[in-house]
């Protein structure tokens, strides 16, 4: 861990923070819901985790975020075993946004963002000028300056999601783990939030691992897509490798047509007549 | 308490089918019953005994008018409670809903107390009618308060909790000052099934049958309620119609049980859970199995109770079910899936103060006035007196320690309540749910049994030791889940049930310690000496100054477990520290004024209602609110019915309860 | 009502002249009283018109003992209920109520500046506080194995000694005489054993009094056998369902009354098959004894013993 810190301090950015997952599996009630999975996530880029319902993508993300312990296998972050890191040190490196953010009645946006500094000052440390600066920076970057003094629970879904992202930004981590951050948003807000995520990743040279349901969004905003199927790693590669009818059939179990957009993007649609009968269960 | 402990679809924790379970329990109960009955009348003579009872000898009389109706009533009451519990839990979608959650038991009790004390002619029209009327009124009050919140399950449970507390306080005061009726009421409260005829059976049986038929007719709409209000409504079900009917049936049925045999703890709570653990998933199955299960369970429990004589009498069946059932709840815990965090019931502040510390200092001024009043203004045989400086000695001797104790206990409970509510993210939580005050009471209860002529020193030692012990148990039970709030709440509920049952039994069976227990448990500052008051003040001061240490944790924890963990918080460590701190504070307060939970529940809400939301000002404001309530309650308790005194805890519940209900009613 | 319930009037042993005059209490007299009264009341009481001893009683047993000896306390606990249970003392009713017996009002006791406080172990927790106000006498009349009547009489004697000019020794002598006269007047084989019960108003439960109870002591004193031989709690009673009473054959049931509550219980029980089949009820052997306190002192013992003797002596010819 000290290695990474010193590298970061020396160069301003951590050159290649990465997760290395080796033979990780997860059993719940005797049933294997994940793995064994081995893969490496290299930074700094945006990784999309996709797969059918129950493919284990959220579980994998939770294991990466140390929210859940794997039953077997090991995970290294920057060459250090995940369970050997102190929880605050880990939180300075990796930030996680749960799928469902709590309601937090009465909490102001600026207070929420300031919580992002917890890994740095801890339960008793002083909230110093450095913390203040990072919070202001995060607020500015996520474009929520207009409602810093409003209560989080009075905001719309897209605004709220941006506030939570601001908290993660203030956390100043090298890697963001986002669990379906656009699940409850309309298409405009989906684009808004994912653009923000991508902008952040590029501006700060950090890695992002984001669980997404929508393959088209993943293709558009991710540098690399990791596809899981029934708890196993199915494919890993750039959008152009994943966005083929063949691999999409393997991922989702239905026939899909892939279109190339003029700007260079991809779009996939189920073929007319595809019934979804082959969908994985 | 809104905790989801129901197993999900695929869980079948008990590897026995409900039928086998019912059969084996009923078979065992039958075996015991036959053994008991043959001891009285040989089997060959049973027909004679039944036909010739009225002219017959004493054994056949007991056979027909005592033992047989007792078996019948145990089966009927168990079945009725199982059915009522299933209905309540289904309608409220809350696995901890049971007759007591909705104020049914306390409502019935208060109605009986009032009738007994002031309008005895009412009892001529049947104790049962009075009890049911009271239960219905209490339940109606609960629904009325929660109505504006669209009768959401959580607001119902919350309203039930507060109505319970208030009604319990009213009957507590009434009985405290008419204590010739004390043992009667506590007998009735500890659930004894002794029968002296068939009248209770004939009363309960038709009601059970009616309720059963109605609930079978309601099965389909009730099953849809599992989808939640919106889901059910979208399927065209008008919740507004079916919910009240189902609730009415459940309330009336459980009130009938309460009227017939008193309060039988735990059956209404446990049977529905156990039935679904045994694999009865669909509502129809549960509605069929729950009465069978409840009936055989209570039959068996009642037979077991009769096998073990304690001195000349036996354990009250209601106490036995609580004693057996509460640990069962703890044993079953690991098998229950930890559902998602319980939804927070919170009084989201409508407004938010920009300058919370200004409000805090204003609260401080109010507290100062209350202190001044409590110390200086009193009554004596000539009427009102205002103590001047010359009376400093008198004030210091009689009021100083009491006021200091009230102040300290209020501070401690306000702090502990805020911590627990923020840690669990549950506005229903109070220091009592940690089981610490229950544990402390258990120590006091044990002391009254072991050492009837105890003094203050041994009381302090016993309560401290047992509070510490229950803390250790509580931490051990919930350690594996990183002290998850649900586990803590369940452990606390289990311990609380045991304590309530034991203390009711002790109070019912009399002895010189019972009035002590009663007044101690109602939060009286009467016995406080300077030593204990100063000790409590020290604990309160230390806690107050230590509270900033917890502020950051308490700010972040309401964000939820995963957010807190991703911010690098060591959840287990933080919760463990907070739990230990709360336990110490609660123990400190309990030792001084008894197991009083109302202030710990209400003070944090008051602070929130004023508009204080950050953890540190919230802690301080709740401490001030708590101590103001306690000081005022202690003061008024000494004045209102002078020369008699109302224990501060009871008075706080008496005045604070309705206030809280109005607050809920307006806000919801 | 099954059986003939005879409510016996009690011989009033306590309606003698009143010596403890009551002064109108004002704050000033109180303060003067507090400063004037020496710790031992006797000196002052010896002078006929002096300020009387300022006695405070915190338990009913002390209260009835004091009042029956002519020493009127200025304050007792639960005054109104005490007076309605003991109408004989109404003429010399204490002026002040001290509140609940388990939480007597300490501020008021202090303000009353008593010269002596009588209490039982009931208020043990606040004994140190009481001792700071005045002299405290803690009575020990109930529970335990020792003869409770002897303890009650012994306590009455200490009262007479403590208030030589105030307490009427002749009243004590009369009471002790009655008690002595009633000793072993009745006897077990000739008279049926008795079952003392106290009915709960729902008619399902009763307190039964064993040998160790106050009532049991009186029953034993007059020579009767107690039909309840089963173990009891430390105060000598147990609390049972009425079906337990059915198992006791050939006993006379003495229902110790508590006014309306007992009436209600008997009314409920009238229709109960089980109650009507209890041997004592069936045989018409149920007697109502109103207002016999569960924790009485010498006056109650005397009254109860006389009631028992009157009840059974009447039937002497038939018995045996």
mmCIF file of N, CA, C and O in Angstrom, chain C residues 14 59-69 82 86 89 175 214 293 295-301 303:
data_model
loop_
_atom_site.group_PDB
_atom_site.id
_atom_site.type_symbol
_atom_site.label_atom_id
_atom_site.label_comp_id
_atom_site.label_asym_id
_atom_site.label_seq_id
_atom_site.Cartn_x
_atom_site.Cartn_y
_atom_site.Cartn_z
ATOM 1 N N UNK C 14 -61.486 0.386 70.608
ATOM 2 C CA UNK C 14 -60.660 1.573 70.438
ATOM 3 C C UNK C 14 -61.420 2.869 70.616
ATOM 4 O O UNK C 14 -60.891 3.937 70.356
ATOM 5 N N UNK C 59 -46.651 2.798 58.307
ATOM 6 C CA UNK C 59 -47.297 1.548 57.913
ATOM 7 C C UNK C 59 -48.581 1.376 58.713
ATOM 8 O O UNK C 59 -48.736 1.922 59.805
ATOM 9 N N UNK C 60 -49.497 0.611 58.148
ATOM 10 C CA UNK C 60 -50.813 0.479 58.759
ATOM 11 C C UNK C 60 -50.781 -0.250 60.098
ATOM 12 O O UNK C 60 -51.553 0.052 60.996
ATOM 13 N N UNK C 61 -49.869 -1.206 60.230
ATOM 14 C CA UNK C 61 -49.807 -1.946 61.489
ATOM 15 C C UNK C 61 -49.438 -0.999 62.627
ATOM 16 O O UNK C 61 -50.050 -1.022 63.703
ATOM 17 N N UNK C 62 -48.453 -0.123 62.398
ATOM 18 C CA UNK C 62 -48.107 0.869 63.418
ATOM 19 C C UNK C 62 -49.278 1.809 63.651
ATOM 20 O O UNK C 62 -49.602 2.138 64.791
ATOM 21 N N UNK C 63 -49.901 2.236 62.533
ATOM 22 C CA UNK C 63 -50.978 3.205 62.663
ATOM 23 C C UNK C 63 -52.088 2.671 63.552
ATOM 24 O O UNK C 63 -52.555 3.339 64.455
ATOM 25 N N UNK C 64 -52.499 1.426 63.294
ATOM 26 C CA UNK C 64 -53.628 0.917 64.083
ATOM 27 C C UNK C 64 -53.215 0.652 65.517
ATOM 28 O O UNK C 64 -53.992 0.855 66.437
ATOM 29 N N UNK C 65 -51.963 0.233 65.719
ATOM 30 C CA UNK C 65 -51.506 0.019 67.090
ATOM 31 C C UNK C 65 -51.528 1.336 67.863
ATOM 32 O O UNK C 65 -52.076 1.415 68.967
ATOM 33 N N UNK C 66 -50.938 2.367 67.253
ATOM 34 C CA UNK C 66 -50.863 3.669 67.922
ATOM 35 C C UNK C 66 -52.264 4.193 68.233
ATOM 36 O O UNK C 66 -52.565 4.578 69.365
ATOM 37 N N UNK C 67 -53.124 4.178 67.230
ATOM 38 C CA UNK C 67 -54.463 4.736 67.410
ATOM 39 C C UNK C 67 -55.245 3.951 68.449
ATOM 40 O O UNK C 67 -55.974 4.538 69.266
ATOM 41 N N UNK C 68 -55.076 2.639 68.467
ATOM 42 C CA UNK C 68 -55.852 1.838 69.405
ATOM 43 C C UNK C 68 -55.377 2.060 70.838
ATOM 44 O O UNK C 68 -56.090 1.765 71.782
ATOM 45 N N UNK C 69 -54.166 2.583 70.991
ATOM 46 C CA UNK C 69 -53.650 2.845 72.336
ATOM 47 C C UNK C 69 -53.872 4.293 72.744
ATOM 48 O O UNK C 69 -53.407 4.734 73.780
ATOM 49 N N UNK C 82 -57.064 3.942 54.785
ATOM 50 C CA UNK C 82 -56.933 3.408 56.139
ATOM 51 C C UNK C 82 -58.200 3.692 56.936
ATOM 52 O O UNK C 82 -58.741 2.829 57.631
ATOM 53 N N UNK C 86 -60.815 1.232 58.565
ATOM 54 C CA UNK C 86 -60.892 1.241 60.031
ATOM 55 C C UNK C 86 -61.755 2.396 60.498
ATOM 56 O O UNK C 86 -61.260 3.376 61.058
ATOM 57 N N UNK C 89 -61.527 4.530 63.857
ATOM 58 C CA UNK C 89 -60.537 5.568 64.169
ATOM 59 C C UNK C 89 -60.900 6.923 63.586
ATOM 60 O O UNK C 89 -60.142 7.880 63.717
ATOM 61 N N UNK C 175 -56.716 -5.370 75.624
ATOM 62 C CA UNK C 175 -56.476 -6.134 74.402
ATOM 63 C C UNK C 175 -55.740 -7.426 74.706
ATOM 64 O O UNK C 175 -56.082 -8.494 74.197
ATOM 65 N N UNK C 214 -50.322 -13.667 58.931
ATOM 66 C CA UNK C 214 -50.876 -13.000 60.111
ATOM 67 C C UNK C 214 -52.184 -13.670 60.509
ATOM 68 O O UNK C 214 -52.389 -14.040 61.678
ATOM 69 N N UNK C 293 -57.327 -7.097 58.005
ATOM 70 C CA UNK C 293 -56.177 -6.704 57.201
ATOM 71 C C UNK C 293 -55.203 -7.866 57.062
ATOM 72 O O UNK C 293 -55.021 -8.665 57.974
ATOM 73 N N UNK C 295 -52.016 -7.544 56.732
ATOM 74 C CA UNK C 295 -50.854 -7.241 57.572
ATOM 75 C C UNK C 295 -51.331 -6.415 58.766
ATOM 76 O O UNK C 295 -51.059 -5.223 58.847
ATOM 77 N N UNK C 296 -52.092 -7.039 59.642
ATOM 78 C CA UNK C 296 -52.630 -6.308 60.787
ATOM 79 C C UNK C 296 -51.662 -6.297 61.951
ATOM 80 O O UNK C 296 -50.562 -6.855 61.888
ATOM 81 N N UNK C 297 -52.082 -5.638 63.030
ATOM 82 C CA UNK C 297 -51.300 -5.636 64.253
ATOM 83 C C UNK C 297 -52.217 -6.086 65.396
ATOM 84 O O UNK C 297 -53.252 -6.714 65.158
ATOM 85 N N UNK C 298 -51.850 -5.733 66.610
ATOM 86 C CA UNK C 298 -52.573 -6.240 67.773
ATOM 87 C C UNK C 298 -54.087 -6.007 67.699
ATOM 88 O O UNK C 298 -54.856 -6.940 67.945
ATOM 89 N N UNK C 299 -54.563 -4.799 67.389
ATOM 90 C CA UNK C 299 -56.021 -4.595 67.371
ATOM 91 C C UNK C 299 -56.733 -5.539 66.408
ATOM 92 O O UNK C 299 -57.771 -6.114 66.764
ATOM 93 N N UNK C 300 -56.170 -5.716 65.235
ATOM 94 C CA UNK C 300 -56.797 -6.628 64.270
ATOM 95 C C UNK C 300 -56.770 -8.047 64.812
ATOM 96 O O UNK C 300 -57.756 -8.795 64.686
ATOM 97 N N UNK C 301 -55.653 -8.426 65.421
ATOM 98 C CA UNK C 301 -55.535 -9.780 65.968
ATOM 99 C C UNK C 301 -56.611 -10.015 67.022
ATOM 100 O O UNK C 301 -57.279 -11.049 67.042
ATOM 101 N N UNK C 303 -59.463 -8.403 67.404
ATOM 102 C CA UNK C 303 -60.775 -8.384 66.782
ATOM 103 C C UNK C 303 -61.039 -9.716 66.048
ATOM 104 O O UNK C 303 -62.099 -10.318 66.204
#
